Short mmCIF file of N, CA, C and O in Angstrom, two decimals:
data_model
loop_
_atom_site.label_atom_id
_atom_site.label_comp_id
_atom_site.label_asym_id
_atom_site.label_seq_id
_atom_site.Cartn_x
_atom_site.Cartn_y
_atom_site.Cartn_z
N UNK A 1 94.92 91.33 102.21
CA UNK A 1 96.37 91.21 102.09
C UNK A 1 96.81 89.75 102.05
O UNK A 1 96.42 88.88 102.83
N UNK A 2 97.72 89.60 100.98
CA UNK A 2 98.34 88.56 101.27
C UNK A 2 98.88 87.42 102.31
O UNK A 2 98.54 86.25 102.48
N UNK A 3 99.80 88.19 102.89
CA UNK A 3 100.64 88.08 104.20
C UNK A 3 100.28 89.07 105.46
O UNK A 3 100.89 90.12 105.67
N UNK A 4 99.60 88.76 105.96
CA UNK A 4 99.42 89.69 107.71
C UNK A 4 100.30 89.99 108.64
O UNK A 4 100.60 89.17 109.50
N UNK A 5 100.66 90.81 108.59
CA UNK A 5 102.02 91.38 109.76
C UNK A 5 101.39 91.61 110.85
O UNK A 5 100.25 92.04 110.67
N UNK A 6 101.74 91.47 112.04
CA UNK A 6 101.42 91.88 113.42
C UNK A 6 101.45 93.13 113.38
O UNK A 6 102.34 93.58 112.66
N UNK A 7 100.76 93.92 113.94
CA UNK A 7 99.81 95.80 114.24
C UNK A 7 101.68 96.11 114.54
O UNK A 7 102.51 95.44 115.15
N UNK A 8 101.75 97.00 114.04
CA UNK A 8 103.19 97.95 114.14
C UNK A 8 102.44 99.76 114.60
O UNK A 8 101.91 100.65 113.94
N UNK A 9 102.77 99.57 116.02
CA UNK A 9 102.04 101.15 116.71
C UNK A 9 103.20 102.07 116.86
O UNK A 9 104.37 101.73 116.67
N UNK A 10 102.78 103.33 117.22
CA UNK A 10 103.56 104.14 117.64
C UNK A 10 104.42 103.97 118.50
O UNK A 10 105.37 104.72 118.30
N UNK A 11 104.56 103.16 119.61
CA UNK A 11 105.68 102.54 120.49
C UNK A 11 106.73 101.89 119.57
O UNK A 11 107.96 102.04 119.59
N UNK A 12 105.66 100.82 118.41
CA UNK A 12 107.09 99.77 117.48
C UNK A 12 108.07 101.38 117.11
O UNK A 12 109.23 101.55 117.48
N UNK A 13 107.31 102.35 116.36
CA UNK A 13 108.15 103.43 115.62
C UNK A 13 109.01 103.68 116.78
O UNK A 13 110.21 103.51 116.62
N UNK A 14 108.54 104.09 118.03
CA UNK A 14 109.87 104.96 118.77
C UNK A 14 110.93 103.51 119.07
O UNK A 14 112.14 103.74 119.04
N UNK A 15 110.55 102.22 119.32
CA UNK A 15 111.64 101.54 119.37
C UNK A 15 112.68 101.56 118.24
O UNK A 15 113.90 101.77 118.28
N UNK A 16 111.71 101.22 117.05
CA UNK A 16 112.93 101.57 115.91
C UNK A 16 113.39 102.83 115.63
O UNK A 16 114.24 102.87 114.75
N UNK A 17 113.11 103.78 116.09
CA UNK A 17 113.89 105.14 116.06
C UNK A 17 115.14 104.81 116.90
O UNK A 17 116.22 105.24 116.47
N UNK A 18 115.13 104.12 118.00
CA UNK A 18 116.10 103.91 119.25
C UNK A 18 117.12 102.99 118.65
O UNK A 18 118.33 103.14 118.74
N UNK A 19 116.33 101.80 117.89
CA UNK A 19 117.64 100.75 117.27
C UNK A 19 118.10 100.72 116.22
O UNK A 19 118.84 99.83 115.80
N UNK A 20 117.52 102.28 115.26
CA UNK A 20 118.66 102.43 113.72
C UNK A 20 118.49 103.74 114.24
O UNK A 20 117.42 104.17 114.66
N UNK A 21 119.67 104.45 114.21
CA UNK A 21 120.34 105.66 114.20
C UNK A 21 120.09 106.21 113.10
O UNK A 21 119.76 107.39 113.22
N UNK A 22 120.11 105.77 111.94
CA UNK A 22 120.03 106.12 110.57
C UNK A 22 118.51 106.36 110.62
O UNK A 22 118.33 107.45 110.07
N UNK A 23 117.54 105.93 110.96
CA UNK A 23 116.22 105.97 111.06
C UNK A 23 115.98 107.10 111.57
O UNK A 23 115.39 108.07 111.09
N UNK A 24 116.43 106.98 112.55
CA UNK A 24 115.90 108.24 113.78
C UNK A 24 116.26 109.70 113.63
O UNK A 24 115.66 110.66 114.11
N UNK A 25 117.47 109.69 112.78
CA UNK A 25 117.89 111.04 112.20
C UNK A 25 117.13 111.31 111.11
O UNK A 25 116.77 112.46 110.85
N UNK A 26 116.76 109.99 110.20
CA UNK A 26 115.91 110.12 108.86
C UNK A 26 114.58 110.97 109.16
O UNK A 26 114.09 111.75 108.35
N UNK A 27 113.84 110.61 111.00
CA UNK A 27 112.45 111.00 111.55
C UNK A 27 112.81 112.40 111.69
O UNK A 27 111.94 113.21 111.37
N UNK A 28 113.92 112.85 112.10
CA UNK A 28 114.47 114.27 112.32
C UNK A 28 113.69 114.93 111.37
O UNK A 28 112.53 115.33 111.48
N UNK A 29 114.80 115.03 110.01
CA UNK A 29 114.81 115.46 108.64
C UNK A 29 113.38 115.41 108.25
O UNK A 29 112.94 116.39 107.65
N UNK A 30 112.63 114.47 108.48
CA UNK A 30 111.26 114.72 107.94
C UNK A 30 110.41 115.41 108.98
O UNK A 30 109.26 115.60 108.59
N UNK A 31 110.65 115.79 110.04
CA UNK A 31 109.44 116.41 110.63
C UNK A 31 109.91 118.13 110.33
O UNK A 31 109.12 119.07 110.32
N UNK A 32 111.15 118.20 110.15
CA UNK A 32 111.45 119.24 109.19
C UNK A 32 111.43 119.47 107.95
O UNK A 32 112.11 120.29 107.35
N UNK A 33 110.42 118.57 107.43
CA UNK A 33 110.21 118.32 105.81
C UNK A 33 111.20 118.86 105.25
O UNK A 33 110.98 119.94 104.70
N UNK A 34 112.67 118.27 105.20
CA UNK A 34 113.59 118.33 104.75
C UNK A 34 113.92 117.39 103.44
O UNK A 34 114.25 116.20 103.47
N UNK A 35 113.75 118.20 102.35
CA UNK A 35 113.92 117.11 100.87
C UNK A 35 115.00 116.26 101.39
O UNK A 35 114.66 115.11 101.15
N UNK A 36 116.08 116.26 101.95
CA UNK A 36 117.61 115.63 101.64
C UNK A 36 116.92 114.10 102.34
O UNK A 36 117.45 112.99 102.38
N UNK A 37 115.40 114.58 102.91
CA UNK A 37 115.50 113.16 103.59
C UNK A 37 115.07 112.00 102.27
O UNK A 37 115.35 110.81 102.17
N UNK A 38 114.16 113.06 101.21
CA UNK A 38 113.74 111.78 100.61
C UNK A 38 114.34 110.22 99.91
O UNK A 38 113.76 109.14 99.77
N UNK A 39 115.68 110.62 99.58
CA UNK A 39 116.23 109.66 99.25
C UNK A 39 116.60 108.28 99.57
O UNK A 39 116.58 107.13 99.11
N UNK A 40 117.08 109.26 101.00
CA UNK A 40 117.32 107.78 101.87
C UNK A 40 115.84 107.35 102.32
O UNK A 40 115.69 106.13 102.41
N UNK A 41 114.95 108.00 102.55
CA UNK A 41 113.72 107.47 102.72
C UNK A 41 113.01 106.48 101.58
O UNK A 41 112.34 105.48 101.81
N UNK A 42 113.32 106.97 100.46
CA UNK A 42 112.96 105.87 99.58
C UNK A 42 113.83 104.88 99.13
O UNK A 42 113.32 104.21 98.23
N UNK A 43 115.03 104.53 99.44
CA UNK A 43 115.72 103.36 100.05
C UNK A 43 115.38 102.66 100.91
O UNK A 43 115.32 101.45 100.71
N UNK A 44 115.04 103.27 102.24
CA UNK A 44 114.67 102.53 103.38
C UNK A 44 113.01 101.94 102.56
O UNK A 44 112.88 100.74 102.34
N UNK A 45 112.08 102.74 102.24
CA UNK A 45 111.05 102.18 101.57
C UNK A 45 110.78 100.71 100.45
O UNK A 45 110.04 99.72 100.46
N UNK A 46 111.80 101.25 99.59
CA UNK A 46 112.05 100.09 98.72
C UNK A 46 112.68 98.99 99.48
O UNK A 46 112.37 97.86 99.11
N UNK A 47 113.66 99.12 100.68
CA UNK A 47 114.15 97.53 101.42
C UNK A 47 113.08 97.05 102.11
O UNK A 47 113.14 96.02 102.78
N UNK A 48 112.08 97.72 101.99
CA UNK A 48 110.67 97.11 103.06
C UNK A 48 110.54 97.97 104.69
O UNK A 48 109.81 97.71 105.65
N UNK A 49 111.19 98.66 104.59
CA UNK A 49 110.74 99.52 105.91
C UNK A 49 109.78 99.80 105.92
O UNK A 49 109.53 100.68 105.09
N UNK A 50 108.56 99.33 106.80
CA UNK A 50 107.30 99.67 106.57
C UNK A 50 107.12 101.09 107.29
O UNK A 50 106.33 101.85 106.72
N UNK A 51 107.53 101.42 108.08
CA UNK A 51 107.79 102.93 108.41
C UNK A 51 108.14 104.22 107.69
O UNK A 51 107.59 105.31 107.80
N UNK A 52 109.57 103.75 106.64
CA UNK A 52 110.00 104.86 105.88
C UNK A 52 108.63 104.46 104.77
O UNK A 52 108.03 105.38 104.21
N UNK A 53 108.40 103.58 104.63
CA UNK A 53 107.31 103.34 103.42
C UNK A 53 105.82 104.48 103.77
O UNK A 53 105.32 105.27 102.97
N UNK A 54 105.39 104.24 105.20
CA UNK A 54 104.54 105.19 105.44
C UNK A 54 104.87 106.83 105.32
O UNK A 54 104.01 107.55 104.81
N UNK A 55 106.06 107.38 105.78
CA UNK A 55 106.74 108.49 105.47
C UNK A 55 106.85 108.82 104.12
O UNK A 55 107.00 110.00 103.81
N UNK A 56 106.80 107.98 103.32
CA UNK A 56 107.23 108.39 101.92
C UNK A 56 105.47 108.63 101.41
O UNK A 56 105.14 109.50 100.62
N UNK A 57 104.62 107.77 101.99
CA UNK A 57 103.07 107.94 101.36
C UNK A 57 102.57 109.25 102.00
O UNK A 57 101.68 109.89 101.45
N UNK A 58 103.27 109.76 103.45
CA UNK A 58 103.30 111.15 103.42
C UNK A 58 103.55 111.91 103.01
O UNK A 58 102.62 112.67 102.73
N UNK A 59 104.94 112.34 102.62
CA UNK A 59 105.57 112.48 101.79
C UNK A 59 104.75 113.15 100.28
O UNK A 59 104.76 114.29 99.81
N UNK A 60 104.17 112.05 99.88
CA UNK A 60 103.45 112.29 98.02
C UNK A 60 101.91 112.93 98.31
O UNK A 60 101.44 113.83 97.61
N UNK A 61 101.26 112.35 99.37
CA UNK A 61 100.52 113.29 99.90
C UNK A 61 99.93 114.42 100.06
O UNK A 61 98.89 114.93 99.64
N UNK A 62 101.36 114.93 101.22
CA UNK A 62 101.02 115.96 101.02
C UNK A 62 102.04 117.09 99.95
O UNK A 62 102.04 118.31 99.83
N UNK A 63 102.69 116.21 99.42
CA UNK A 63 103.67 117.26 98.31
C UNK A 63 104.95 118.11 99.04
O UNK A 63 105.08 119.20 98.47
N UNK A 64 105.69 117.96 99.87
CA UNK A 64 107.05 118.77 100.38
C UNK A 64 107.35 119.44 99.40
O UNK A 64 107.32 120.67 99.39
N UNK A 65 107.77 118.53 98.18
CA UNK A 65 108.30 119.50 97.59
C UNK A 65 108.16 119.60 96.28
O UNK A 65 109.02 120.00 95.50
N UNK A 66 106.73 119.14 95.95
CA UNK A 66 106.32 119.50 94.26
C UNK A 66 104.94 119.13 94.72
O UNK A 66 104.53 119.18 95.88
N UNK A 67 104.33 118.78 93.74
CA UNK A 67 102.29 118.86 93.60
C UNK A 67 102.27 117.40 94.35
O UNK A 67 103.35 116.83 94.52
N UNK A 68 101.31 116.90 94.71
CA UNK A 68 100.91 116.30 96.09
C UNK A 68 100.35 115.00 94.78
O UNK A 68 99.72 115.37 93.79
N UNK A 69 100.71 113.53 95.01
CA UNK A 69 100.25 112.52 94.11
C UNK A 69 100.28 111.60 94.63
O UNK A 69 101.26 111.00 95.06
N UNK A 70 98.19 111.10 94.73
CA UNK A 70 97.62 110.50 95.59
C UNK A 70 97.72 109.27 95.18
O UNK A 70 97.49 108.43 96.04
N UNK A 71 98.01 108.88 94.11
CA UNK A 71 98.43 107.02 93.62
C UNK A 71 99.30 106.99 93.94
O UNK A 71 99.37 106.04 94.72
N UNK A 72 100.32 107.54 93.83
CA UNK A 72 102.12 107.12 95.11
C UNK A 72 101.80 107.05 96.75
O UNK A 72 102.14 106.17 97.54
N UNK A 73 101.14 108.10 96.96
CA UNK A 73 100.34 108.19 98.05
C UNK A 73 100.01 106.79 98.54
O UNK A 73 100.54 106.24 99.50
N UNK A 74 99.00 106.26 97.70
CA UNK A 74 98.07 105.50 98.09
C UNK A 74 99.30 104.02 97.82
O UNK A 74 99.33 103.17 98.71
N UNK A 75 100.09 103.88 96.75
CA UNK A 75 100.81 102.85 97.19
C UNK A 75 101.58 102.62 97.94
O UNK A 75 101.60 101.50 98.43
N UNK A 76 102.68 103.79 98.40
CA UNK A 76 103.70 103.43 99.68
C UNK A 76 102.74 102.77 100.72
O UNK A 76 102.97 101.68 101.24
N UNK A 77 101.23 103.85 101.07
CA UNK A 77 100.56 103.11 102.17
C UNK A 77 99.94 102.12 102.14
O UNK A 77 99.57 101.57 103.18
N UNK A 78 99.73 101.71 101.11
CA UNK A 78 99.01 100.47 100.95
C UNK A 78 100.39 98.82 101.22
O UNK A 78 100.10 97.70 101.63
N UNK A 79 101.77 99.36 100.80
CA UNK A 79 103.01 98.73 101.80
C UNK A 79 103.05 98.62 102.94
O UNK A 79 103.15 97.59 103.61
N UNK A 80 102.95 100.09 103.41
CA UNK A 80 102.82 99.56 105.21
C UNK A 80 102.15 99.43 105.26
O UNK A 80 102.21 98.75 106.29
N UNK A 81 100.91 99.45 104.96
CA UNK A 81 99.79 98.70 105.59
C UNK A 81 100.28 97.30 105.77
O UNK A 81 100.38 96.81 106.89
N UNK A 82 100.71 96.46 104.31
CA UNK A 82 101.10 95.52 104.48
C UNK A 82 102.39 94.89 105.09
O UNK A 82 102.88 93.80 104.79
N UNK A 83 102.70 95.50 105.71
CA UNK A 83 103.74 95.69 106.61
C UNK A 83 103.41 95.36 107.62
O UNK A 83 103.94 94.47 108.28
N UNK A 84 102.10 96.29 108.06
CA UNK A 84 101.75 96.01 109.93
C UNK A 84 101.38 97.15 110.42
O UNK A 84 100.79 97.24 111.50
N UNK A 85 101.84 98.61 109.35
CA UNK A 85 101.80 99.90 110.22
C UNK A 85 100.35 99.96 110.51
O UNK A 85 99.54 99.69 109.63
N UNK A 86 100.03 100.27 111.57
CA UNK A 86 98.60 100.29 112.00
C UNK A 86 97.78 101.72 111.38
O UNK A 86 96.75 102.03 110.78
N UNK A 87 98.68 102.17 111.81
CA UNK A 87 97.95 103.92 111.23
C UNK A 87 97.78 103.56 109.67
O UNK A 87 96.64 103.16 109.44
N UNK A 88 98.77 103.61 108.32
CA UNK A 88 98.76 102.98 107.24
C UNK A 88 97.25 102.11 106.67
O UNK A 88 96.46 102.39 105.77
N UNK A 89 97.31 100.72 107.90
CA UNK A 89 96.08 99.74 107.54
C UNK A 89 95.16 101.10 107.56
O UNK A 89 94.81 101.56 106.47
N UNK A 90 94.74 101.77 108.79
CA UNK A 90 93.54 102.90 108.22
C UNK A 90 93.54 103.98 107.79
O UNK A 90 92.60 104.74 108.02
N UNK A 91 94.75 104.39 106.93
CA UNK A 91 94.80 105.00 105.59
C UNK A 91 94.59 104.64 104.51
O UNK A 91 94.10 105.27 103.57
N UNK A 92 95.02 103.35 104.56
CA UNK A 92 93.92 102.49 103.24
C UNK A 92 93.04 102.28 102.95
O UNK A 92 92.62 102.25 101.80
N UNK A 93 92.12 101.90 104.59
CA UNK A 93 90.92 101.66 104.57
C UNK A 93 89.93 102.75 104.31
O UNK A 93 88.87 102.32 103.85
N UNK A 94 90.01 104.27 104.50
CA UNK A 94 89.86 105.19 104.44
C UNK A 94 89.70 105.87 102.69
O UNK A 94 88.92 106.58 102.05
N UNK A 95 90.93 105.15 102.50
CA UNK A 95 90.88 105.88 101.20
C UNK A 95 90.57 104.98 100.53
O UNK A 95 90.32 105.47 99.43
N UNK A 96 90.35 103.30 100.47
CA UNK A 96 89.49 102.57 99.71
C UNK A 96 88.05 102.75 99.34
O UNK A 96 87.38 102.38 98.37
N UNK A 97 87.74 103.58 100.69
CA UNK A 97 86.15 103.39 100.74
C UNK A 97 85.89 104.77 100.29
O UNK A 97 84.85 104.99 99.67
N UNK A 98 86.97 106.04 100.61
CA UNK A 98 86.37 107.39 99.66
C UNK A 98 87.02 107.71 98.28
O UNK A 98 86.52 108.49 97.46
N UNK A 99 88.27 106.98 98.10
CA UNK A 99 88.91 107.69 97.06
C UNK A 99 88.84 106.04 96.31
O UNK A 99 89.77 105.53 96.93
N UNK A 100 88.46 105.23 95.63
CA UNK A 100 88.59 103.92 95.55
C UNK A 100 89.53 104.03 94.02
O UNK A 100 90.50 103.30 93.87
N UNK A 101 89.28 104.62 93.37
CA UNK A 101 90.28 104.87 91.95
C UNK A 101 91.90 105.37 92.25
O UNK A 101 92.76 105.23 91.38
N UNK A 102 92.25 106.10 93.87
CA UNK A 102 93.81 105.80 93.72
C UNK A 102 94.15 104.52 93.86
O UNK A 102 95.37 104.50 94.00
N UNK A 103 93.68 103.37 93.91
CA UNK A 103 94.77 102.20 93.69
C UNK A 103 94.35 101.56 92.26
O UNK A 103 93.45 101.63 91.42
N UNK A 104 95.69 100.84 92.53
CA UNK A 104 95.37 100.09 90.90
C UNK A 104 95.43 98.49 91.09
O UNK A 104 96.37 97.99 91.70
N UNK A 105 94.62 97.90 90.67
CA UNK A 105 93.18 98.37 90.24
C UNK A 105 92.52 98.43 91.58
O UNK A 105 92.65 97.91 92.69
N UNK A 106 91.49 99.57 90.79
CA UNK A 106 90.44 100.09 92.05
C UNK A 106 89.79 99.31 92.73
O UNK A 106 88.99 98.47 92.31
N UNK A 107 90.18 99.61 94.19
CA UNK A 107 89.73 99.37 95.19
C UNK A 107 88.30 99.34 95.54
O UNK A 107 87.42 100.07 95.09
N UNK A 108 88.17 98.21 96.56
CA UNK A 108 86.43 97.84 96.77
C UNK A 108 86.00 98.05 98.38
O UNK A 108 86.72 97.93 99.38
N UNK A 109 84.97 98.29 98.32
CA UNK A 109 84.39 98.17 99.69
C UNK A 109 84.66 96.81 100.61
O UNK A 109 84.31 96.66 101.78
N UNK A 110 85.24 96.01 99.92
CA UNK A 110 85.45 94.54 100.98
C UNK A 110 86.84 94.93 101.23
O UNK A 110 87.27 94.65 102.35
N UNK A 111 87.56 95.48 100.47
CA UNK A 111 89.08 95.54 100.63
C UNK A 111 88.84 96.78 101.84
O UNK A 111 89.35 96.42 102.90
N UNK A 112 88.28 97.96 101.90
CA UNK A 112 87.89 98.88 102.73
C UNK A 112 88.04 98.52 104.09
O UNK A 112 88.84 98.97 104.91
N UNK A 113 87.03 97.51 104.27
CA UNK A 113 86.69 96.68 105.74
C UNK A 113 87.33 95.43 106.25
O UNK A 113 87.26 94.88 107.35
N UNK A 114 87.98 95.11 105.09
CA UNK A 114 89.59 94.10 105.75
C UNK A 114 90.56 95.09 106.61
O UNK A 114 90.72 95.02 107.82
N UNK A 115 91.13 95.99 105.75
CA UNK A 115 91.61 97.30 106.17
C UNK A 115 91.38 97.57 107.24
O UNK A 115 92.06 96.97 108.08
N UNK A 116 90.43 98.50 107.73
CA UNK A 116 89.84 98.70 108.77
C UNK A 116 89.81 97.82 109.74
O UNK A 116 89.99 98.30 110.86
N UNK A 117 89.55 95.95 109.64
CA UNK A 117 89.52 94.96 110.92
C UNK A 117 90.98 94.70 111.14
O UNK A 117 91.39 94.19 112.18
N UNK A 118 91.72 95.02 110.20
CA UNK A 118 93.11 94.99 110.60
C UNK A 118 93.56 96.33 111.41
O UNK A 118 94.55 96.32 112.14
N UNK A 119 93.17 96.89 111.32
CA UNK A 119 93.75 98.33 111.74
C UNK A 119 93.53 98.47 113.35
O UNK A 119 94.38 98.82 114.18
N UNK A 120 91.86 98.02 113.63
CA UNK A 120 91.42 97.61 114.73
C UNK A 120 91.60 96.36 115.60
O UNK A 120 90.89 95.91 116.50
N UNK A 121 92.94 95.87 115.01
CA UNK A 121 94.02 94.83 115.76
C UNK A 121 94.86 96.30 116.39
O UNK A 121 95.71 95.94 117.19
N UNK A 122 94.83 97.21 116.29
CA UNK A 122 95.85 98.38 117.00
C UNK A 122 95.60 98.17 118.51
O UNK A 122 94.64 97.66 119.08
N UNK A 123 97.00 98.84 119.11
CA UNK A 123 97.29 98.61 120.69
C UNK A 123 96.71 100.55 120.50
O UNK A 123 96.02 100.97 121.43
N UNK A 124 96.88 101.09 119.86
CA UNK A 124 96.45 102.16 120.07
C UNK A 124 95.00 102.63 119.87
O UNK A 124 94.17 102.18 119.08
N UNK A 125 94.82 103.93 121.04
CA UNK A 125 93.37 104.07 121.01
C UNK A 125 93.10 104.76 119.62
O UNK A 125 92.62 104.13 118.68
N UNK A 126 93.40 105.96 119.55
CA UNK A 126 92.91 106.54 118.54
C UNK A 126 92.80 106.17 117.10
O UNK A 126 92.18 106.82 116.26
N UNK A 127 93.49 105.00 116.87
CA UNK A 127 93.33 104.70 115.91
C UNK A 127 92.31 103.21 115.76
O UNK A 127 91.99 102.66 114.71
N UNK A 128 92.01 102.88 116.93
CA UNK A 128 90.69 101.92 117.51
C UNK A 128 89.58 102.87 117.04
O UNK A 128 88.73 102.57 116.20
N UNK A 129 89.66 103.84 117.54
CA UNK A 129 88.62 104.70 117.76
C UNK A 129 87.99 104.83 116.41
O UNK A 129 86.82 104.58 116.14
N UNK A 130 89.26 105.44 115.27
CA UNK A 130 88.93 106.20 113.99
C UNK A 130 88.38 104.73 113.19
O UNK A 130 87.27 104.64 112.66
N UNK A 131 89.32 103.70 113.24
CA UNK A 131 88.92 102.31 113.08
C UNK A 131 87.65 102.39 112.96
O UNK A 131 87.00 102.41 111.91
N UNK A 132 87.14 102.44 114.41
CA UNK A 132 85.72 101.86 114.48
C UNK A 132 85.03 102.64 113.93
O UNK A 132 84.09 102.00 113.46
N UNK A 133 84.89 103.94 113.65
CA UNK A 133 84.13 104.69 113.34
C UNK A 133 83.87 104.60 111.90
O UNK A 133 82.78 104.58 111.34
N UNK A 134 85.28 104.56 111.29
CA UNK A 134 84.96 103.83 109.86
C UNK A 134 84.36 102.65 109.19
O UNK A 134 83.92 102.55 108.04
N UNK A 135 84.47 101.51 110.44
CA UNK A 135 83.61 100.46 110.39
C UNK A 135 82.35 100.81 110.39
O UNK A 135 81.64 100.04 109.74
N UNK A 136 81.71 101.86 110.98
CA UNK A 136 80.45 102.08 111.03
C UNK A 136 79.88 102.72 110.17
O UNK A 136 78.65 102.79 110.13
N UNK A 137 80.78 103.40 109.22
CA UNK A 137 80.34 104.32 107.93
C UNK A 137 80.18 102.99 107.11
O UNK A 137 79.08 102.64 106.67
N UNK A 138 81.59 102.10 106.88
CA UNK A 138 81.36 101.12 106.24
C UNK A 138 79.92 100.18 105.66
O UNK A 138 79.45 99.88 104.56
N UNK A 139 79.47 99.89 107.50
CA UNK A 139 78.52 98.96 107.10
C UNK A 139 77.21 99.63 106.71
O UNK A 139 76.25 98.94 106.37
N UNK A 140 77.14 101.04 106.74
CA UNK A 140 76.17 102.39 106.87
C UNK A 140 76.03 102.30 105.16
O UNK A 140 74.93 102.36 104.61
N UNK A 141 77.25 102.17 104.43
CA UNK A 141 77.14 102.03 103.30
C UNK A 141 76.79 100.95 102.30
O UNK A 141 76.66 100.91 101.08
N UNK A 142 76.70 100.07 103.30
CA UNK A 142 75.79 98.91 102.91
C UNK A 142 74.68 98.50 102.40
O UNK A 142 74.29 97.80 101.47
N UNK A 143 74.05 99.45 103.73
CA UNK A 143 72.58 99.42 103.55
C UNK A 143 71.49 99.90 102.86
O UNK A 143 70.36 99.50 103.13
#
């Protein structure tokens, strides 16, 4: 990545749920995979919300509300990643190293394991955990 953002964890999300109102109702609407959210979600995405940006790579994913499209997918998250979202950094890293043709242009095994050492800047465990474990497929694939 270009620019390195400081690890954005699940605590940063519930703070910013607490200090935009507009956010926190937006988190509502989507855990009710509610279409009406996408809009404003891809507003908040396009101003750089690295949060609504991860929501929206959910979002295409897994398809709410039409066929599921893993290059939108793979770019909202590949934003927050660059953003800071920690979970995001190892959704990228993840899908660099198995799916390497959703980004454009395709993704490499070095980009994989940047990913991943960023991700494993997380205050959170489980995503230390999944981190590391992917680090270890990583270098597994090395050899």
């Amino acid at each position: 990545p270009a620019n390195m953002k400081a690890p954005l964890d699940q605590s940063d999300l519930l703070e910013h749920s607490l200090n935009d109102a507009v956010f926190s109702d937006l988190v509502s609407m989507i855990k009710q995979k509610n279409k009406g959210a996408i809009p404003l979600l891809l507003l908040k995405a396009k101003a750089g919300d690295a949060f609504a940006q991860t929501f929206l790579g959910v979002y295409y994913e897994d398809g709410w509300s039409e066929a599921p499209d893993a290059k939108a997918a793979c770019y909202w998250y590949r934003r927050a990643a660059e953003g800071g979202v920690s979970s995001a950094r190892l959704m990228v890293a993840n899908r660099a190293l198995k799916t390497p043709d959703c980004f454009s242009p395709r993704a490499t095994v070095m980009q994989a394991y940047t990913w991943v050492q960023l991700a494993m800047m997380s205050k959170d465990r489980d995503i230390k955990a999944s981190a590391s474990a992917l680090l270890a497929e990583i270098k597994a694939s090395q050899k």
